Coordinates of C-alpha atoms in Angstrom, one line a residue:
M1 CA 117.9 78.8 211.7
S2 CA 119.7 76.3 209.6
N3 CA 120.8 75.9 205.9
R4 CA 117.8 73.5 205.3
L5 CA 114.3 73.6 206.7
P6 CA 113.4 70.5 208.8
V7 CA 111.1 69.2 206.0
D8 CA 111.5 67.8 202.5
R9 CA 109.3 68.7 199.6
I10 CA 107.6 65.7 198.0
V11 CA 105.7 65.4 194.7
A12 CA 103.3 62.5 194.4
D13 CA 102.6 60.5 191.2
D14 CA 99.5 62.5 190.6
G15 CA 101.5 65.8 190.7
S16 CA 100.2 66.9 194.1
E17 CA 102.8 68.5 196.4
G18 CA 103.4 68.1 200.1
W19 CA 106.0 67.9 202.8
K20 CA 107.5 65.3 205.2
V21 CA 109.7 65.8 208.2
S22 CA 113.4 65.3 207.4
P23 CA 115.2 62.5 209.2
G24 CA 118.0 63.5 211.6
G25 CA 118.9 64.3 215.2
L26 CA 118.7 68.1 214.8
V27 CA 115.0 67.9 213.8
T28 CA 114.2 65.4 216.6
A29 CA 115.9 67.7 219.2
L30 CA 114.3 70.9 218.2
E31 CA 110.8 69.9 217.2
P32 CA 109.4 70.0 220.7
V33 CA 111.3 73.2 221.5
M34 CA 109.7 74.9 218.4
R35 CA 106.2 73.8 219.3
S36 CA 106.4 74.8 223.0
S37 CA 108.0 78.2 222.4
D38 CA 105.8 79.3 219.5
G39 CA 109.1 79.5 217.5
A40 CA 109.8 79.7 213.8
W41 CA 112.4 77.7 211.7
V42 CA 114.2 79.6 209.0
G43 CA 116.0 77.7 206.2
W44 CA 116.2 76.8 202.6
A45 CA 113.5 74.5 201.2
G46 CA 116.2 72.4 199.3
Q47 CA 115.3 73.3 195.7
P48 CA 116.8 76.3 193.8
D49 CA 114.5 79.1 192.6
L50 CA 111.5 77.8 194.7
E51 CA 109.4 80.7 195.9
L52 CA 107.4 80.0 199.0
D53 CA 105.6 82.0 201.6
P54 CA 106.0 81.1 205.3
F55 CA 103.8 78.2 206.2
D56 CA 102.9 75.9 209.1
Y57 CA 103.6 72.2 209.1
D58 CA 103.2 69.7 211.9
G59 CA 103.0 72.4 214.6
M60 CA 106.0 74.3 213.4
R61 CA 106.2 77.7 211.7
L62 CA 108.5 77.4 208.7
V63 CA 110.1 80.4 207.0
P64 CA 111.7 79.6 203.6
V65 CA 114.7 81.4 202.3
Q66 CA 114.9 81.4 198.5
L67 CA 118.2 80.4 196.9
S68 CA 118.9 80.7 193.2
K69 CA 120.8 78.1 191.2
R70 CA 123.9 80.4 191.3
D71 CA 123.5 80.7 195.1
V72 CA 123.6 76.9 195.4
E73 CA 126.6 76.7 193.2
Q74 CA 128.7 79.4 194.9
Y75 CA 127.4 79.7 198.5
Y76 CA 126.6 76.1 199.2
E77 CA 128.6 73.8 196.8
G78 CA 131.3 76.4 196.5
F79 CA 132.3 78.2 199.7
S80 CA 130.5 76.1 202.2
N81 CA 131.5 72.7 200.9
D82 CA 134.6 73.2 198.8
T83 CA 136.2 75.9 201.0
I84 CA 135.0 75.6 204.6
W85 CA 134.3 71.9 204.8
P86 CA 137.8 70.7 203.7
L87 CA 139.5 73.4 205.7
Y88 CA 137.7 72.6 208.9
H89 CA 138.4 68.9 208.4
D90 CA 142.1 69.4 208.6
V91 CA 142.7 69.8 204.8
I92 CA 142.2 66.1 204.1
A93 CA 141.2 67.4 200.7
P94 CA 142.6 70.8 199.6
P95 CA 140.2 73.7 200.0
T96 CA 139.5 76.0 197.1
Y97 CA 139.5 79.8 197.6
H98 CA 137.4 82.0 195.2
R99 CA 136.5 85.6 196.0
V100 CA 133.3 85.2 194.0
W101 CA 132.3 82.3 196.3
W102 CA 133.0 84.4 199.4
D103 CA 131.0 87.3 198.1
R104 CA 128.0 85.0 197.5
Y105 CA 128.5 83.5 201.0
V106 CA 128.2 87.0 202.5
A107 CA 125.2 87.8 200.4
V108 CA 123.3 84.6 201.3
N109 CA 124.1 85.0 205.0
R110 CA 122.7 88.5 204.8
R111 CA 119.5 87.0 203.2
F112 CA 119.1 84.5 206.0
A113 CA 119.7 87.3 208.6
D114 CA 117.1 89.5 207.0
A115 CA 114.6 86.6 207.0
V116 CA 115.0 86.4 210.8
L117 CA 114.9 90.2 211.3
D118 CA 111.5 90.2 209.5
I119 CA 109.9 87.9 212.1
V120 CA 111.8 87.9 215.4
E121 CA 110.1 89.7 218.3
A122 CA 111.8 92.1 220.7
D123 CA 114.2 90.4 223.1
G124 CA 113.8 87.2 221.0
T125 CA 116.2 84.2 220.9
V126 CA 117.8 83.0 217.7
W127 CA 119.8 79.7 217.5
V128 CA 121.9 79.5 214.3
Q129 CA 123.1 76.1 213.1
D130 CA 126.4 75.2 211.4
Y131 CA 129.1 76.4 209.1
Q132 CA 127.0 77.6 206.2
L133 CA 125.8 80.6 208.4
Q134 CA 128.8 81.7 210.3
L135 CA 128.3 85.4 209.5
V136 CA 124.7 85.6 210.6
P137 CA 125.3 86.1 214.4
Q138 CA 127.2 89.4 213.8
M139 CA 124.6 90.6 211.2
L140 CA 121.8 90.0 213.7
R141 CA 123.8 91.6 216.6
E142 CA 124.5 94.7 214.6
A143 CA 120.8 95.1 213.6
R144 CA 119.2 94.0 216.9
P145 CA 121.3 94.2 220.0
D146 CA 118.3 93.1 222.0
L147 CA 118.5 89.6 220.6
T148 CA 119.9 86.6 222.4
I149 CA 121.9 84.7 219.8
G150 CA 123.4 81.2 219.9
F151 CA 125.5 79.4 217.3
F152 CA 126.3 75.7 217.1
N153 CA 129.1 74.3 214.9
H154 CA 128.2 70.7 213.9
I155 CA 131.6 70.1 212.2
P156 CA 135.1 70.3 213.7
F157 CA 136.8 73.6 214.2
P158 CA 140.4 73.4 212.8
P159 CA 143.6 74.1 214.7
Y160 CA 144.9 77.7 214.5
G161 CA 147.6 76.9 212.0
I162 CA 145.1 75.5 209.6
F163 CA 142.3 78.1 210.2
A164 CA 144.8 80.9 209.7
Q165 CA 145.1 79.9 206.0
L166 CA 141.6 81.2 205.3
P167 CA 141.7 84.5 203.5
W168 CA 138.6 85.6 205.3
R169 CA 139.6 84.4 208.8
K170 CA 138.9 87.7 210.5
E171 CA 135.5 88.1 209.0
I172 CA 134.5 84.5 210.0
L173 CA 135.6 85.0 213.6
E174 CA 133.8 88.4 213.9
G175 CA 130.7 86.8 212.4
L176 CA 130.7 84.0 215.0
L177 CA 131.4 86.4 217.9
G178 CA 128.1 88.1 217.3
A179 CA 126.6 85.2 219.3
D180 CA 126.3 85.0 223.1
V181 CA 127.0 81.3 223.2
I182 CA 129.1 79.4 220.6
G183 CA 128.8 75.6 220.9
F184 CA 131.3 73.0 219.6
Q185 CA 131.3 69.2 219.5
R186 CA 134.6 68.8 221.4
Q187 CA 136.5 70.9 223.9
S188 CA 139.5 70.8 221.6
D189 CA 137.4 72.6 219.0
A190 CA 136.4 75.3 221.5
S191 CA 140.0 75.7 222.5
G192 CA 141.1 76.0 218.9
F193 CA 138.5 78.7 218.3
A194 CA 139.7 80.6 221.4
R195 CA 143.3 80.4 220.2
A196 CA 142.3 81.8 216.8
V197 CA 140.4 84.6 218.4
R198 CA 143.4 85.5 220.5
H199 CA 145.9 85.5 217.7
I200 CA 143.9 87.0 215.0
L201 CA 141.6 89.5 216.9
G202 CA 143.7 90.0 220.0
H203 CA 140.8 89.5 222.4
V204 CA 141.1 88.1 225.9
T205 CA 139.6 84.6 225.9
T206 CA 139.7 83.3 229.5
P207 CA 137.4 82.3 231.0
T208 CA 135.0 83.8 228.5
I209 CA 135.8 85.7 225.3
E210 CA 135.7 89.5 225.8
V211 CA 134.5 91.2 222.6
P212 CA 135.1 95.0 222.7
V213 CA 132.0 97.1 222.2
A214 CA 132.2 100.2 219.9
D215 CA 132.5 103.6 221.6
D216 CA 129.0 104.7 220.6
D217 CA 127.5 101.5 222.1
A218 CA 129.6 101.9 225.2
A219 CA 128.4 105.5 225.6
A220 CA 124.8 104.3 225.3
T221 CA 125.3 102.1 228.3
G222 CA 126.3 105.0 230.5
R223 CA 129.4 103.1 231.6
S224 CA 132.7 104.7 232.5
K225 CA 135.0 104.9 229.5
K226 CA 138.0 103.9 231.6
G227 CA 139.2 100.9 229.6
R228 CA 136.8 99.5 227.1
T229 CA 133.4 98.1 227.5
V230 CA 133.1 94.4 226.5
R231 CA 130.5 91.9 225.7
R232 CA 131.3 88.4 227.1
V233 CA 130.9 85.4 224.8
L234 CA 130.8 81.8 226.0
A235 CA 132.5 79.2 223.7
K236 CA 132.4 75.6 225.0
A237 CA 131.7 72.0 224.0
F238 CA 128.1 70.8 223.8
P239 CA 128.5 67.3 222.3
I240 CA 125.4 66.5 220.2
S241 CA 123.6 63.2 220.5
I242 CA 120.6 61.2 219.2
D243 CA 117.1 60.2 220.3
A244 CA 118.6 57.1 221.9
E245 CA 115.4 55.7 223.3
Q246 CA 113.8 55.9 219.9
Y247 CA 116.5 53.6 218.4
A248 CA 116.2 51.3 221.4
E249 CA 112.5 51.0 220.9
M250 CA 112.8 50.4 217.2
A251 CA 115.3 47.6 217.8
R252 CA 112.7 45.8 220.0
R253 CA 110.2 45.7 217.2
P254 CA 109.6 42.1 216.0
D255 CA 109.4 43.2 212.3
I256 CA 112.8 44.9 212.5
Q257 CA 114.3 41.9 214.4
A258 CA 113.0 39.6 211.6
R259 CA 114.5 41.9 209.0
A260 CA 117.9 41.7 210.7
K261 CA 117.7 37.9 210.6
Q262 CA 116.7 38.1 206.9
I263 CA 119.7 40.3 206.2
R264 CA 122.1 37.7 207.7
Q265 CA 120.5 35.0 205.6
E266 CA 120.7 37.1 202.4
L267 CA 124.5 37.5 203.1
G268 CA 124.9 33.8 203.4
N269 CA 124.8 33.6 207.2
P270 CA 128.5 34.5 207.8
T271 CA 130.0 34.1 211.2
T272 CA 130.8 37.9 211.4
I273 CA 129.1 40.8 209.6
M274 CA 131.0 44.0 209.7
L275 CA 129.2 47.3 208.9
G276 CA 130.2 50.7 207.7
V277 CA 127.6 53.5 207.3
D278 CA 128.7 56.8 205.9
R279 CA 127.9 59.6 203.6
L280 CA 130.3 59.2 200.7
D281 CA 132.8 61.7 201.9
Y282 CA 136.6 61.8 202.0
T283 CA 136.5 62.6 205.8
K284 CA 134.9 59.3 206.6
G285 CA 138.0 57.1 206.1
I286 CA 136.1 54.6 203.8
R287 CA 139.3 54.0 201.7
H288 CA 141.3 53.2 204.8
R289 CA 138.7 50.8 206.0
I290 CA 138.6 49.0 202.7
K291 CA 142.4 48.9 202.5
A292 CA 142.7 47.3 206.0
F293 CA 139.8 44.8 205.4
G294 CA 141.3 43.9 202.0
E295 CA 144.7 43.2 203.5
L296 CA 143.2 41.0 206.1
I297 CA 141.3 39.0 203.5
A298 CA 144.5 38.7 201.4
D299 CA 146.6 37.7 204.4
G300 CA 144.1 35.0 205.4
A301 CA 143.4 36.6 208.7
L302 CA 139.8 36.9 207.7
E303 CA 138.1 34.3 205.5
V304 CA 135.7 35.1 202.7
G305 CA 132.3 33.6 203.6
E306 CA 133.1 33.6 207.3
V307 CA 133.4 37.4 207.4
T308 CA 131.5 40.0 205.2
L309 CA 131.8 43.8 205.2
V310 CA 128.6 45.7 204.3
Q311 CA 129.5 49.2 203.3
V312 CA 126.6 51.7 203.0
A313 CA 127.8 54.9 201.3
S314 CA 124.9 57.3 200.8
P315 CA 125.3 59.8 197.9
S316 CA 126.7 63.1 198.8
R317 CA 127.5 66.4 196.9
E318 CA 127.8 64.6 193.6
R319 CA 128.1 67.9 191.7
V320 CA 131.4 68.6 193.5
E321 CA 134.4 67.1 191.5
T322 CA 136.2 65.9 194.7
Y323 CA 133.3 63.7 195.6
R324 CA 132.9 62.3 192.1
Q325 CA 136.6 61.3 192.2
L326 CA 136.1 59.7 195.6
R327 CA 133.2 57.6 194.4
D328 CA 135.3 56.3 191.4
E329 CA 138.2 55.4 193.7
I330 CA 136.1 53.5 196.2
E331 CA 134.1 51.6 193.6
L332 CA 137.3 50.7 191.9
S333 CA 138.8 49.4 195.2
V334 CA 135.7 47.4 196.0
G335 CA 135.5 45.9 192.5
R336 CA 139.2 44.9 192.6
L337 CA 138.9 43.3 196.1
N338 CA 135.7 41.4 195.2
G339 CA 137.2 40.3 191.8
D340 CA 140.4 39.0 193.5
H341 CA 138.9 37.3 196.5
G342 CA 135.2 36.8 195.8
T343 CA 133.6 33.4 195.2
M344 CA 130.4 32.4 193.4
E345 CA 128.6 32.3 196.8
H346 CA 130.3 35.2 198.6
A347 CA 131.7 38.6 198.0
P348 CA 134.1 40.1 200.6
I349 CA 132.3 43.5 200.4
N350 CA 128.7 44.3 199.8
Y351 CA 128.8 47.9 198.6
L352 CA 125.5 49.9 198.6
H353 CA 125.6 53.4 197.2
H354 CA 122.2 54.7 198.3
G355 CA 120.4 55.7 201.5
Y356 CA 118.0 53.7 203.6
P357 CA 115.0 54.5 205.8
R358 CA 115.7 54.5 209.5
E359 CA 113.9 51.1 210.1
E360 CA 116.3 49.4 207.6
M361 CA 119.3 51.0 209.3
V362 CA 118.3 49.7 212.7
A363 CA 117.9 46.2 211.1
L364 CA 121.4 46.6 209.7
Y365 CA 122.7 47.6 213.2
L366 CA 121.1 44.5 214.7
A367 CA 122.5 42.3 212.0
A368 CA 126.1 43.6 212.3
D369 CA 128.5 42.0 214.8
V370 CA 131.1 44.8 214.3
M371 CA 130.5 48.5 213.5
L372 CA 133.5 50.2 211.8
V373 CA 133.7 54.0 212.2
T374 CA 137.0 55.0 210.8
A375 CA 136.6 58.7 210.2
L376 CA 139.7 60.7 209.5
R377 CA 138.0 63.8 211.1
D378 CA 134.4 64.0 212.2
G379 CA 132.6 66.5 214.4
M380 CA 130.7 63.8 216.2
N381 CA 129.6 60.8 214.1
L382 CA 126.1 59.9 215.2
V383 CA 126.2 56.5 213.5
A384 CA 128.3 55.2 216.3
K385 CA 125.7 56.3 218.8
E386 CA 122.9 54.9 216.7
Y387 CA 124.6 51.5 216.7
V388 CA 125.1 51.5 220.4
A389 CA 121.5 52.6 221.2
S390 CA 120.2 49.8 219.0
R391 CA 122.1 47.0 220.8
N392 CA 119.6 46.1 223.5
D393 CA 121.2 42.7 223.7
E394 CA 124.5 44.3 224.8
R395 CA 126.3 42.5 222.1
G396 CA 128.3 43.8 219.2
V397 CA 131.6 45.7 218.9
L398 CA 132.2 49.3 218.0
V399 CA 135.5 50.1 216.3
L400 CA 135.8 53.9 216.6
S401 CA 138.3 56.5 215.2
E402 CA 139.8 58.7 217.9
F403 CA 139.4 61.6 215.4
A404 CA 135.6 61.4 215.7
G405 CA 134.0 63.6 218.4
A406 CA 132.2 60.5 219.7
A407 CA 135.5 59.1 220.9
D408 CA 135.5 61.6 223.8
E409 CA 132.4 59.9 225.2
L410 CA 132.5 56.3 223.9
K411 CA 135.7 55.3 225.5
Q412 CA 134.7 51.6 225.8
A413 CA 134.8 51.3 222.0
L414 CA 138.0 49.9 220.4
L415 CA 139.6 53.3 219.7
I416 CA 141.9 53.4 216.6
N417 CA 144.0 55.7 214.5
P418 CA 142.6 55.2 211.0
H419 CA 145.9 56.3 209.4
D420 CA 147.6 53.4 211.2
I421 CA 146.6 50.5 208.9
V422 CA 148.4 47.9 211.0
G423 CA 146.7 49.1 214.2
L424 CA 143.3 49.2 212.4
K425 CA 143.8 45.6 211.2
R426 CA 144.6 44.5 214.7
A427 CA 141.4 46.2 216.0
I428 CA 139.3 44.5 213.3
V429 CA 140.7 41.1 214.2
H430 CA 140.2 41.8 217.9
A431 CA 136.6 42.8 217.2
A432 CA 135.8 39.8 215.1
G433 CA 137.1 37.4 217.8
M434 CA 135.9 39.3 220.9
E435 CA 134.4 37.1 223.6
P436 CA 130.7 37.7 224.5
R437 CA 131.6 38.7 228.1
E438 CA 134.0 41.4 226.9
Q439 CA 131.4 42.6 224.3
Q440 CA 128.8 42.9 227.0
R441 CA 131.0 44.7 229.4
R442 CA 132.0 47.3 226.8
M443 CA 128.5 47.7 225.2
R444 CA 126.8 48.1 228.6
A445 CA 129.1 51.1 229.4
L446 CA 128.6 52.5 225.9
R447 CA 124.8 52.2 226.1
K448 CA 124.7 53.9 229.6
R449 CA 126.5 56.9 228.2
V450 CA 124.4 57.2 225.0
L451 CA 121.0 56.7 226.8
E452 CA 121.8 59.2 229.5
H453 CA 123.3 61.9 227.2
D454 CA 120.7 62.0 224.5
V455 CA 119.7 64.7 222.1
A456 CA 117.1 66.2 224.4
R457 CA 119.9 66.7 227.0
W458 CA 122.1 68.3 224.3
S459 CA 119.4 70.9 223.3
S460 CA 118.4 71.5 226.9
S461 CA 122.0 72.2 228.0
F462 CA 122.7 74.6 225.1
L463 CA 119.5 76.5 225.5
T464 CA 120.0 76.7 229.3
A465 CA 123.4 78.2 228.8
L466 CA 121.9 80.6 226.2
A467 CA 119.1 81.6 228.5
A468 CA 121.6 82.5 231.2
T469 CA 123.0 85.2 229.0
R470 CA 119.7 87.0 228.4
H471 CA 119.9 90.7 229.2
P472 CA 123.7 90.4 229.9
E473 CA 125.4 93.4 231.5
Q474 CA 127.9 95.4 229.5
V475 CA 130.8 94.9 231.8
P476 CA 133.5 97.6 231.8
A477 CA 136.9 96.0 231.6
V478 CA 140.4 97.4 231.0
L479 CA 141.7 95.5 228.0
P480 CA 145.2 95.6 226.5
E481 CA 145.1 97.8 223.5
P482 CA 146.0 95.8 220.4
E483 CA 149.1 96.9 218.6
S484 CA 148.6 98.5 215.2
G485 CA 150.3 97.5 212.0
P486 CA 151.4 94.1 210.5
G487 CA 152.1 92.5 213.9
A488 CA 148.7 93.1 215.4
E489 CA 147.5 89.6 214.8
A490 CA 150.3 88.2 217.0
V491 CA 148.8 89.9 220.1
A492 CA 147.3 87.3 222.3
D493 CA 146.2 86.8 225.9
T494 CA 149.1 84.7 227.3
S495 CA 146.9 83.0 229.8
S496 CA 145.6 79.6 228.6
T497 CA 144.0 76.6 230.2
A498 CA 145.9 73.4 230.8
D499 CA 143.4 71.7 228.5
E500 CA 144.1 74.0 225.7
T501 CA 147.9 73.7 226.1
A502 CA 147.5 69.9 225.9
V503 CA 145.5 70.3 222.8
E504 CA 148.1 72.4 221.2
R505 CA 150.9 69.9 222.1
G506 CA 148.8 67.1 220.6
T507 CA 148.4 69.0 217.4
A508 CA 152.1 69.8 217.2
S509 CA 153.0 66.1 217.7

């Protein structure tokens, strides 16, 4: 289950309608699982007020959930992307809280849950994807205790001090805890979630989260009522990846290699091509990247014509005001930089505000000498892994923000703090002048990691952990009774792992 189905609806010039598989790692990871398990994929078809019956496509059973125009405005553009998204990305932009958005979020989550309940078999397995559907696990659990339920959060989970600002923080936590396994991109995200559960709900969280079961459910198990019966929930990191071999194979194709050479020629054959590929989003650090690059051009550390930055910024959420403002700011910065330092033959930045097919992206990866990933906060950032997988020649340099989840795995990149413009500039200059031997040493290690830890390994590891919870025992455990009254949220299990303590110190600093 995900907010979107894994297909896009297309209308041909003659008016005929059809479907095509959506690009993206999630679809690649789960397509074979769906086909082999006789599964169904529940999601929105991507257009408001589109009524569709369940249908089969390319070996998958697809179950559409209808969303009205108001649903899209309040549940998706509103609560999901103007409340949860900025909050979970460390309030880089201020979140907006509207009760009507929350009410719509609850209602749409209920609609998704009902769509699953209509089709899932006894003792079935449900895997819920991402922040738009955080209430669904509990809704399914309440209706069907026989189900095995997983949830994966593709975006970051915020530190407790930030998450606690959410007016509906308790409801979100309880919704997620309906799952048997909750997956996160980074261990720090999982630790932050556990801390929020301890402080807000008062549950024991080590080594697993102990969710008390209601008295009537406890009685039904026949267990002793000494203490309280609990259900154990696993919350841990399962870092997502890509179909790395597919990117490597595409990069070997002669037509794509020829296109990469053509791109360099079209850019005037500069010595160094730098590349940024992002959704146009305030979390991606595009403004910081342009600022650092522009200062290097102005300082003379980089020379126009010798170095070019290609910035691909695919359109994103353009009905949301914050995103419209961001586009205006970035395009103004690019225009000013090109106007101040461009020549008749060369522009410092080639700015492209549209998306490209995968083949063109691989050609861009091959053409680029330096990949700039300067996210201010990112769950993973698969572009970094796509670039690495495409570099069969073991050349190229990845400059990677330490605030992207990929930084936990891709340690041979040049890791940077994007807020530190001086440090970012140093890393860009280092990347531009890096010797081939150092490039090869770093890229070889990066490629080994990406090729071994691919998207198939990600889905397999999560589903293996989920399968291990099937038919879990309701384990009686004596839990500390939460205090009542205003101070109840402060009750917490005082035991914490060293890793979590380190995370909390890092946040405080």
